């Protein structure tokens, strides 16, 4: 018997308890595929049936083929040692505790049927919800998971005032349905919820399950909430509800009590800059917006990718510079363009407030600092409250500009 063959035999026999993979490798025929091309081993073939079974390998495989076959078998036997595939939720920056908890639930298939993700606008609660949905529906990833991350799924729509007008528009990813408020002020329409409910009860798809993404459920009125509760109380098997909200207190108690809640936290401006730069945003631009918006990745990406939104932030910075100089005239001239557009005025004041809040955090990129920043935040809050109360925008902006001289 060849010493070469004997060495493989002893390795398989003496270490089969500690190393079962080696034993399996030795008995699989891959060993023979490697060493039986050595002429010194030819006399050992007839003595073992297994070697005789692999005689065909000697005849039909070249030495290179045999080595490739051995490597393939070895890779298969040791595949359990490779790292776990990266989940879609790992693409979310920060929030290690949230990611660990959800990934453990997914791994053990113990994830509750309703999850509520809470975080301020711009923190990426919607992105987090899509990541969880992708990991739930497509554990191995793939094109469908990528499409779901981009929001290319079915969508529940309806017309205001028409309860039975709800339908579900088909998307690339048919296993997921998204619902966003389409009524006045972004309120949910009951037709959207009833259409979603009918869809998940009446259809059956060959996937891990179904996922329903409900964005900003704090905008859900009582009628829409009651329609949602009917399906959340007794959901179809395999359906996962993923809800997002700006704050936990703003969610109706009946909805909140049926969900497991997770908070989505902002990341540091440094981490936000690094993440956004990796997404293709200019590094200097990412650093500026990350400071101004305090690590709110979603907001930074939205501003960086939208020229109109970026121009609005620049206007907010101009307004902040006017506030720092107590220049109410410059502020009034700038705000005059927004007197007939309440929505645009609200958006500008919201960005102005964010810039002033950055000054409270002593960000060197904010034109206003310290006490001036605190007073600017208060003025912006008061103006936004009045606009929400349907006060004439021209009056609100005129008063706001006049008060900036006292900042």
Tab-separated table of C-alpha atoms in Angstrom:
chain	number	residue	atom	x	y	z
A	1	UNK	CA	0.000	0.000	0.000
A	2	UNK	CA	1.303	3.436	-0.878
A	3	UNK	CA	2.442	5.608	2.046
A	4	UNK	CA	0.578	8.492	0.387
A	5	UNK	CA	-2.694	6.557	0.488
A	6	UNK	CA	-2.017	5.414	4.037
A	7	UNK	CA	-1.563	8.985	5.222
A	8	UNK	CA	-5.027	9.946	4.014
A	9	UNK	CA	-6.508	6.797	5.554
A	10	UNK	CA	-4.987	7.455	8.987
A	11	UNK	CA	-6.147	11.100	8.909
A	12	UNK	CA	-9.715	10.032	8.222
A	13	UNK	CA	-9.776	7.278	10.850
A	14	UNK	CA	-7.977	8.910	13.773
A	15	UNK	CA	-9.638	12.333	13.506
A	16	UNK	CA	-13.144	11.409	12.383
A	17	UNK	CA	-14.636	12.478	15.720
A	18	UNK	CA	-12.925	15.826	15.957
A	19	UNK	CA	-12.948	16.532	12.233
A	20	UNK	CA	-15.977	14.883	10.591
A	21	UNK	CA	-15.442	17.026	7.475
A	22	UNK	CA	-12.036	15.437	6.921
A	23	UNK	CA	-13.561	12.002	7.204
A	24	UNK	CA	-16.284	12.900	4.724
A	25	UNK	CA	-13.682	14.339	2.392
A	26	UNK	CA	-11.576	11.203	2.625
A	27	UNK	CA	-14.541	8.928	1.924
A	28	UNK	CA	-16.104	11.059	-0.808
A	29	UNK	CA	-13.776	9.988	-3.562
A	30	UNK	CA	-12.131	13.390	-3.834
A	31	UNK	CA	-9.040	11.937	-2.212
A	32	UNK	CA	-8.777	9.331	-4.903
A	33	UNK	CA	-9.441	11.965	-7.535
A	34	UNK	CA	-6.246	13.659	-6.405
A	35	UNK	CA	-3.805	10.898	-5.571
A	36	UNK	CA	-4.810	8.124	-7.983
A	37	UNK	CA	-3.065	9.995	-10.805
A	38	UNK	CA	0.194	9.385	-9.033
A	39	UNK	CA	1.666	6.296	-10.706
A	40	UNK	CA	2.980	5.179	-7.332
A	41	UNK	CA	-0.592	4.581	-6.169
A	42	UNK	CA	-1.807	2.473	-9.077
A	43	UNK	CA	-1.075	-0.838	-7.366
A	44	UNK	CA	-3.298	0.146	-4.431
A	45	UNK	CA	-6.488	0.402	-6.443
A	46	UNK	CA	-7.712	-3.192	-6.638
A	47	UNK	CA	-7.457	-3.686	-2.887
A	48	UNK	CA	-10.289	-1.252	-1.979
A	49	UNK	CA	-13.787	-1.247	-3.420
A	50	UNK	CA	-14.076	2.499	-3.007
A	51	UNK	CA	-10.900	2.970	-5.011
A	52	UNK	CA	-12.285	0.643	-7.646
A	53	UNK	CA	-15.482	2.681	-7.797
A	54	UNK	CA	-13.371	5.739	-8.504
A	55	UNK	CA	-11.292	4.011	-11.185
A	56	UNK	CA	-13.456	5.852	-13.745
A	57	UNK	CA	-12.113	9.119	-12.416
A	58	UNK	CA	-8.619	7.993	-13.305
A	59	UNK	CA	-9.687	7.163	-16.825
A	60	UNK	CA	-11.764	10.222	-17.696
A	61	UNK	CA	-10.306	13.056	-15.689
A	62	UNK	CA	-7.067	14.820	-16.228
A	63	UNK	CA	-4.946	15.818	-13.260
A	64	UNK	CA	-6.336	19.361	-13.484
A	65	UNK	CA	-9.920	18.092	-13.529
A	66	UNK	CA	-9.227	15.935	-10.508
A	67	UNK	CA	-7.808	18.865	-8.563
A	68	UNK	CA	-10.807	21.004	-9.457
A	69	UNK	CA	-13.158	18.260	-8.319
A	70	UNK	CA	-11.308	17.953	-5.042
A	71	UNK	CA	-11.480	21.702	-4.452
A	72	UNK	CA	-15.198	21.741	-5.222
A	73	UNK	CA	-15.920	18.991	-2.724
A	74	UNK	CA	-13.715	20.574	-0.088
A	75	UNK	CA	-15.477	23.924	-0.514
A	76	UNK	CA	-18.836	22.228	-0.139
A	77	UNK	CA	-17.751	20.415	3.009
A	78	UNK	CA	-16.349	23.569	4.635
A	79	UNK	CA	-19.083	25.965	3.520
A	80	UNK	CA	-20.534	25.966	7.051
A	81	UNK	CA	-17.457	27.882	8.200
A	82	UNK	CA	-18.071	30.810	5.871
A	83	UNK	CA	-19.533	33.987	7.267
A	84	UNK	CA	-23.277	34.561	7.244
A	85	UNK	CA	-24.428	36.497	4.134
A	86	UNK	CA	-24.774	40.235	4.754
A	87	UNK	CA	-28.398	41.163	5.370
A	88	UNK	CA	-30.094	44.176	3.838
A	89	UNK	CA	-30.547	45.654	7.314
A	90	UNK	CA	-26.753	45.851	7.595
A	91	UNK	CA	-26.885	48.649	5.023
A	92	UNK	CA	-28.515	50.832	7.630
A	93	UNK	CA	-25.947	53.040	9.348
A	94	UNK	CA	-25.677	52.889	13.140
A	95	UNK	CA	-28.562	51.576	15.276
A	96	UNK	CA	-26.658	48.423	16.224
A	97	UNK	CA	-29.138	47.383	18.909
A	98	UNK	CA	-32.108	47.592	16.553
A	99	UNK	CA	-30.301	45.633	13.841
A	100	UNK	CA	-29.129	42.929	16.224
A	101	UNK	CA	-32.592	42.432	17.741
A	102	UNK	CA	-34.386	42.244	14.406
A	103	UNK	CA	-31.764	39.990	12.807
A	104	UNK	CA	-31.965	37.555	15.719
A	105	UNK	CA	-35.756	37.457	15.396
A	106	UNK	CA	-35.505	36.844	11.664
A	107	UNK	CA	-32.897	34.124	12.112
A	108	UNK	CA	-35.115	32.228	14.560
A	109	UNK	CA	-38.333	33.073	12.648
A	110	UNK	CA	-39.733	34.626	15.818
A	111	UNK	CA	-40.368	38.087	14.448
A	112	UNK	CA	-43.754	39.395	15.547
A	113	UNK	CA	-46.294	40.113	12.817
A	114	UNK	CA	-46.309	43.887	13.535
A	115	UNK	CA	-43.242	46.111	13.956
A	116	UNK	CA	-43.335	49.864	14.586
A	117	UNK	CA	-40.225	51.916	13.741
A	118	UNK	CA	-40.175	55.325	15.409
A	119	UNK	CA	-37.887	58.185	14.449
A	120	UNK	CA	-37.883	61.817	13.384
A	121	UNK	CA	-38.349	62.665	9.739
A	122	UNK	CA	-35.136	62.119	7.810
A	123	UNK	CA	-33.735	59.383	10.036
A	124	UNK	CA	-34.532	56.622	7.551
A	125	UNK	CA	-37.389	54.766	9.242
A	126	UNK	CA	-38.863	54.003	5.828
A	127	UNK	CA	-35.545	52.648	4.574
A	128	UNK	CA	-35.207	50.527	7.716
A	129	UNK	CA	-38.706	49.133	7.144
A	130	UNK	CA	-37.841	48.172	3.568
A	131	UNK	CA	-34.601	46.528	4.723
A	132	UNK	CA	-36.495	44.387	7.231
A	133	UNK	CA	-39.108	43.504	4.623
A	134	UNK	CA	-36.394	42.470	2.148
A	135	UNK	CA	-34.647	40.282	4.743
A	136	UNK	CA	-37.976	38.719	5.691
A	137	UNK	CA	-39.123	37.973	2.165
A	138	UNK	CA	-35.770	37.258	0.512
A	139	UNK	CA	-33.215	35.967	3.055
A	140	UNK	CA	-30.753	35.206	0.256
A	141	UNK	CA	-31.010	38.721	-1.206
A	142	UNK	CA	-31.104	39.111	-4.963
A	143	UNK	CA	-32.705	41.423	-7.497
A	144	UNK	CA	-36.118	41.394	-5.799
A	145	UNK	CA	-34.580	42.450	-2.477
A	146	UNK	CA	-32.709	45.297	-4.174
A	147	UNK	CA	-35.893	46.451	-5.908
A	148	UNK	CA	-37.752	46.429	-2.605
A	149	UNK	CA	-35.079	48.627	-1.028
A	150	UNK	CA	-35.729	51.135	-3.802
A	151	UNK	CA	-39.443	51.065	-2.990
A	152	UNK	CA	-40.456	49.341	-6.228
A	153	UNK	CA	-43.331	47.374	-4.720
A	154	UNK	CA	-47.109	47.383	-4.981
A	155	UNK	CA	-48.925	50.489	-3.731
A	156	UNK	CA	-52.353	50.949	-2.187
A	157	UNK	CA	-54.123	54.007	-3.617
A	158	UNK	CA	-57.581	55.568	-3.327
A	159	UNK	CA	-59.498	58.749	-4.074
A	160	UNK	CA	-60.597	61.150	-1.365
A	161	UNK	CA	-64.299	61.001	-0.603
A	162	UNK	CA	-64.769	57.650	-2.323
A	163	UNK	CA	-64.607	54.859	0.218
A	164	UNK	CA	-64.730	52.052	-2.360
A	165	UNK	CA	-62.180	53.559	-4.747
A	166	UNK	CA	-59.177	51.797	-3.252
A	167	UNK	CA	-56.981	49.614	-5.456
A	168	UNK	CA	-53.520	48.114	-5.298
A	169	UNK	CA	-51.185	49.143	-8.088
A	170	UNK	CA	-48.840	46.344	-9.121
A	171	UNK	CA	-45.131	46.938	-8.635
A	172	UNK	CA	-41.972	45.036	-9.499
A	173	UNK	CA	-42.048	43.369	-6.081
A	174	UNK	CA	-45.487	41.820	-5.763
A	175	UNK	CA	-44.894	40.324	-2.330
A	176	UNK	CA	-44.818	43.773	-0.666
A	177	UNK	CA	-47.453	46.520	-0.503
A	178	UNK	CA	-46.749	50.096	0.587
A	179	UNK	CA	-49.346	52.480	2.004
A	180	UNK	CA	-48.776	56.231	2.368
A	181	UNK	CA	-51.398	58.844	3.196
A	182	UNK	CA	-52.973	60.371	0.083
A	183	UNK	CA	-55.530	62.616	1.716
A	184	UNK	CA	-55.278	66.259	2.743
A	185	UNK	CA	-52.129	66.840	4.770
A	186	UNK	CA	-50.936	63.330	4.030
A	187	UNK	CA	-53.800	61.692	5.896
A	188	UNK	CA	-54.654	58.062	5.210
A	189	UNK	CA	-57.734	57.276	3.168
A	190	UNK	CA	-59.823	54.368	4.390
A	191	UNK	CA	-60.008	53.085	0.799
A	192	UNK	CA	-56.244	52.545	0.789
A	193	UNK	CA	-56.389	50.374	3.913
A	194	UNK	CA	-59.370	48.312	2.748
A	195	UNK	CA	-57.692	47.729	-0.640
A	196	UNK	CA	-54.522	46.523	1.074
A	197	UNK	CA	-56.557	44.274	3.362
A	198	UNK	CA	-58.412	42.676	0.472
A	199	UNK	CA	-55.176	42.124	-1.424
A	200	UNK	CA	-53.391	40.203	1.328
A	201	UNK	CA	-56.447	38.073	2.085
A	202	UNK	CA	-57.355	37.255	-1.496
A	203	UNK	CA	-53.939	36.549	-3.035
A	204	UNK	CA	-51.337	33.891	-2.440
A	205	UNK	CA	-47.803	34.200	-3.750
A	206	UNK	CA	-44.917	31.748	-3.643
A	207	UNK	CA	-42.555	33.657	-1.377
A	208	UNK	CA	-41.503	33.553	2.243
A	209	UNK	CA	-44.644	35.569	2.957
A	210	UNK	CA	-46.055	39.038	2.420
A	211	UNK	CA	-44.948	42.416	3.782
A	212	UNK	CA	-47.073	45.523	4.259
A	213	UNK	CA	-45.251	48.855	4.634
A	214	UNK	CA	-47.312	51.583	6.314
A	215	UNK	CA	-45.504	54.917	6.349
A	216	UNK	CA	-46.292	57.690	8.870
A	217	UNK	CA	-49.119	55.949	10.682
A	218	UNK	CA	-49.444	59.015	12.936
A	219	UNK	CA	-51.418	60.462	10.001
A	220	UNK	CA	-54.019	57.743	10.272
A	221	UNK	CA	-57.482	58.828	11.377
A	222	UNK	CA	-59.802	56.693	13.486
A	223	UNK	CA	-61.682	55.236	10.522
A	224	UNK	CA	-58.490	54.123	8.761
A	225	UNK	CA	-57.099	52.796	12.042
A	226	UNK	CA	-60.198	50.671	12.633
A	227	UNK	CA	-59.887	49.209	9.131
A	228	UNK	CA	-56.231	48.372	9.829
A	229	UNK	CA	-56.984	46.847	13.234
A	230	UNK	CA	-59.310	44.288	11.661
A	231	UNK	CA	-56.400	42.751	9.770
A	232	UNK	CA	-53.750	43.291	12.447
A	233	UNK	CA	-55.791	41.422	15.055
A	234	UNK	CA	-56.067	38.282	12.908
A	235	UNK	CA	-53.509	38.615	10.104
A	236	UNK	CA	-53.109	35.992	7.387
A	237	UNK	CA	-50.255	33.595	7.982
A	238	UNK	CA	-46.873	34.856	6.824
A	239	UNK	CA	-47.838	38.544	6.641
A	240	UNK	CA	-45.494	41.067	8.278
A	241	UNK	CA	-46.706	44.611	8.994
A	242	UNK	CA	-43.996	47.272	9.153
A	243	UNK	CA	-45.167	50.664	10.401
A	244	UNK	CA	-43.248	53.937	10.703
A	245	UNK	CA	-44.007	57.061	12.730
A	246	UNK	CA	-42.308	60.307	13.681
A	247	UNK	CA	-43.069	59.785	17.373
A	248	UNK	CA	-44.532	57.025	19.513
A	249	UNK	CA	-46.996	59.313	21.290
A	250	UNK	CA	-48.558	60.384	17.981
A	251	UNK	CA	-49.597	56.823	17.100
A	252	UNK	CA	-53.104	55.785	18.126
A	253	UNK	CA	-52.953	53.577	21.261
A	254	UNK	CA	-54.972	50.837	19.563
A	255	UNK	CA	-52.295	50.556	16.862
A	256	UNK	CA	-49.338	51.040	19.180
A	257	UNK	CA	-50.418	48.286	21.572
A	258	UNK	CA	-50.335	45.655	18.800
A	259	UNK	CA	-46.768	46.346	17.700
A	260	UNK	CA	-43.240	45.760	18.888
A	261	UNK	CA	-41.620	49.203	18.783
A	262	UNK	CA	-38.035	50.115	17.901
A	263	UNK	CA	-36.493	53.585	17.975
A	264	UNK	CA	-34.383	54.706	15.005
A	265	UNK	CA	-31.652	57.058	16.213
A	266	UNK	CA	-29.549	59.562	14.283
A	267	UNK	CA	-25.874	58.839	13.697
A	268	UNK	CA	-23.016	61.226	14.372
A	269	UNK	CA	-22.315	63.892	11.727
A	270	UNK	CA	-18.998	62.167	11.021
A	271	UNK	CA	-20.662	58.808	10.364
A	272	UNK	CA	-23.389	60.522	8.355
A	273	UNK	CA	-20.769	62.235	6.186
A	274	UNK	CA	-18.941	58.977	5.554
A	275	UNK	CA	-22.151	57.103	4.703
A	276	UNK	CA	-23.493	59.781	2.350
A	277	UNK	CA	-20.125	60.167	0.632
A	278	UNK	CA	-20.186	56.417	-0.007
A	279	UNK	CA	-23.581	56.932	-1.659
A	280	UNK	CA	-22.056	59.345	-4.160
A	281	UNK	CA	-22.586	62.690	-2.396
A	282	UNK	CA	-19.726	65.198	-2.616
A	283	UNK	CA	-17.768	64.922	0.633
A	284	UNK	CA	-17.805	68.662	1.425
A	285	UNK	CA	-21.530	68.846	0.710
A	286	UNK	CA	-22.166	65.772	2.837
A	287	UNK	CA	-20.156	67.270	5.711
A	288	UNK	CA	-22.118	70.555	5.587
A	289	UNK	CA	-25.549	68.943	5.517
A	290	UNK	CA	-24.594	66.319	8.108
A	291	UNK	CA	-23.732	69.117	10.543
A	292	UNK	CA	-26.828	71.161	9.771
A	293	UNK	CA	-29.232	68.223	9.992
A	294	UNK	CA	-27.531	66.448	12.902
A	295	UNK	CA	-26.836	63.103	11.288
A	296	UNK	CA	-30.280	62.632	9.720
A	297	UNK	CA	-29.107	60.533	6.776
A	298	UNK	CA	-32.406	60.578	4.915
A	299	UNK	CA	-32.581	64.363	5.006
A	300	UNK	CA	-28.963	64.781	3.926
A	301	UNK	CA	-29.427	62.465	0.944
A	302	UNK	CA	-32.706	64.140	-0.035
A	303	UNK	CA	-31.137	67.604	0.003
A	304	UNK	CA	-27.973	66.517	-1.804
A	305	UNK	CA	-29.892	64.791	-4.594
A	306	UNK	CA	-32.516	67.496	-5.213
A	307	UNK	CA	-31.377	70.833	-6.615
A	308	UNK	CA	-34.577	72.592	-5.569
A	309	UNK	CA	-34.239	71.259	-2.028
A	310	UNK	CA	-30.585	72.311	-1.907
A	311	UNK	CA	-31.552	75.803	-3.080
A	312	UNK	CA	-34.103	75.990	-0.264
A	313	UNK	CA	-31.447	75.098	2.311
A	314	UNK	CA	-29.221	77.837	0.888
A	315	UNK	CA	-32.123	80.287	1.387
A	316	UNK	CA	-32.419	79.088	4.992
A	317	UNK	CA	-28.699	79.776	5.484
A	318	UNK	CA	-29.148	83.270	4.024
A	319	UNK	CA	-32.018	83.863	6.426
A	320	UNK	CA	-29.863	82.664	9.315
A	321	UNK	CA	-27.076	85.040	8.295
A	322	UNK	CA	-29.608	87.868	8.267
A	323	UNK	CA	-30.745	86.822	11.739
A	324	UNK	CA	-27.142	86.794	12.984
A	325	UNK	CA	-26.720	90.356	11.650
A	326	UNK	CA	-30.178	91.375	12.998
A	327	UNK	CA	-30.968	92.477	9.456
A	328	UNK	CA	-34.755	92.333	9.312
A	329	UNK	CA	-34.871	94.147	5.948
A	330	UNK	CA	-32.837	91.475	4.138
A	331	UNK	CA	-34.964	88.806	5.811
A	332	UNK	CA	-38.200	90.534	4.729
A	333	UNK	CA	-37.017	90.761	1.108
A	334	UNK	CA	-36.104	87.083	1.098
A	335	UNK	CA	-39.406	86.013	2.676
A	336	UNK	CA	-41.542	88.132	0.336
A	337	UNK	CA	-41.276	85.410	-2.325
A	338	UNK	CA	-43.050	82.956	0.003
A	339	UNK	CA	-46.022	85.079	1.070
A	340	UNK	CA	-48.446	83.323	-1.284
A	341	UNK	CA	-47.162	79.788	-0.803
A	342	UNK	CA	-47.815	78.503	2.697
A	343	UNK	CA	-46.298	75.066	2.052
A	344	UNK	CA	-43.045	76.556	0.719
A	345	UNK	CA	-42.938	79.036	3.615
A	346	UNK	CA	-43.335	76.193	6.114
A	347	UNK	CA	-40.581	74.198	4.426
A	348	UNK	CA	-38.203	77.181	4.474
A	349	UNK	CA	-38.874	77.914	8.146
A	350	UNK	CA	-38.358	74.242	8.981
A	351	UNK	CA	-34.916	74.334	7.371
A	352	UNK	CA	-34.173	77.652	9.091
A	353	UNK	CA	-35.023	76.041	12.406
A	354	UNK	CA	-32.655	73.146	11.635
A	355	UNK	CA	-29.845	75.625	10.887
A	356	UNK	CA	-30.516	77.498	14.147
A	357	UNK	CA	-30.622	74.220	16.078
A	358	UNK	CA	-27.188	73.389	14.643
A	359	UNK	CA	-26.000	76.654	16.209
A	360	UNK	CA	-27.345	75.475	19.569
A	361	UNK	CA	-25.085	72.432	19.182
A	362	UNK	CA	-22.177	74.853	18.544
A	363	UNK	CA	-21.742	73.709	14.961
A	364	UNK	CA	-19.249	76.040	13.269
A	365	UNK	CA	-21.257	75.762	10.040
A	366	UNK	CA	-24.314	77.519	11.527
A	367	UNK	CA	-24.418	81.332	11.071
A	368	UNK	CA	-26.229	81.841	14.394
A	369	UNK	CA	-24.808	80.642	17.699
A	370	UNK	CA	-25.650	80.538	21.397
A	371	UNK	CA	-28.424	82.856	22.581
A	372	UNK	CA	-29.154	84.086	19.073
A	373	UNK	CA	-29.665	80.502	17.919
A	374	UNK	CA	-32.018	79.779	20.823
A	375	UNK	CA	-34.155	82.827	20.050
A	376	UNK	CA	-34.163	81.993	16.333
A	377	UNK	CA	-35.476	78.490	17.090
A	378	UNK	CA	-38.284	79.970	19.207
A	379	UNK	CA	-39.262	82.439	16.496
A	380	UNK	CA	-39.314	79.677	13.871
A	381	UNK	CA	-41.460	77.429	16.090
A	382	UNK	CA	-43.947	80.233	16.687
A	383	UNK	CA	-44.175	81.068	12.987
A	384	UNK	CA	-44.672	77.403	12.029
A	385	UNK	CA	-47.420	77.072	14.618
A	386	UNK	CA	-49.250	80.103	13.221
A	387	UNK	CA	-48.970	78.802	9.663
A	388	UNK	CA	-50.441	75.513	10.854
A	389	UNK	CA	-53.304	77.431	12.432
A	390	UNK	CA	-54.209	78.911	9.024
A	391	UNK	CA	-52.958	82.427	9.796
A	392	UNK	CA	-52.263	84.471	6.663
A	393	UNK	CA	-48.708	83.584	5.497
A	394	UNK	CA	-47.909	87.216	4.606
A	395	UNK	CA	-48.720	88.347	8.133
A	396	UNK	CA	-46.749	85.492	9.706
A	397	UNK	CA	-43.631	86.122	7.605
A	398	UNK	CA	-43.750	89.896	8.072
A	399	UNK	CA	-43.901	89.540	11.852
A	400	UNK	CA	-41.157	86.903	11.783
A	401	UNK	CA	-38.794	89.152	9.781
A	402	UNK	CA	-39.465	92.115	12.075
A	403	UNK	CA	-38.648	90.100	15.184
A	404	UNK	CA	-35.305	88.984	13.796
A	405	UNK	CA	-33.843	92.395	14.688
A	406	UNK	CA	-34.269	91.468	18.365
A	407	UNK	CA	-32.466	88.139	18.076
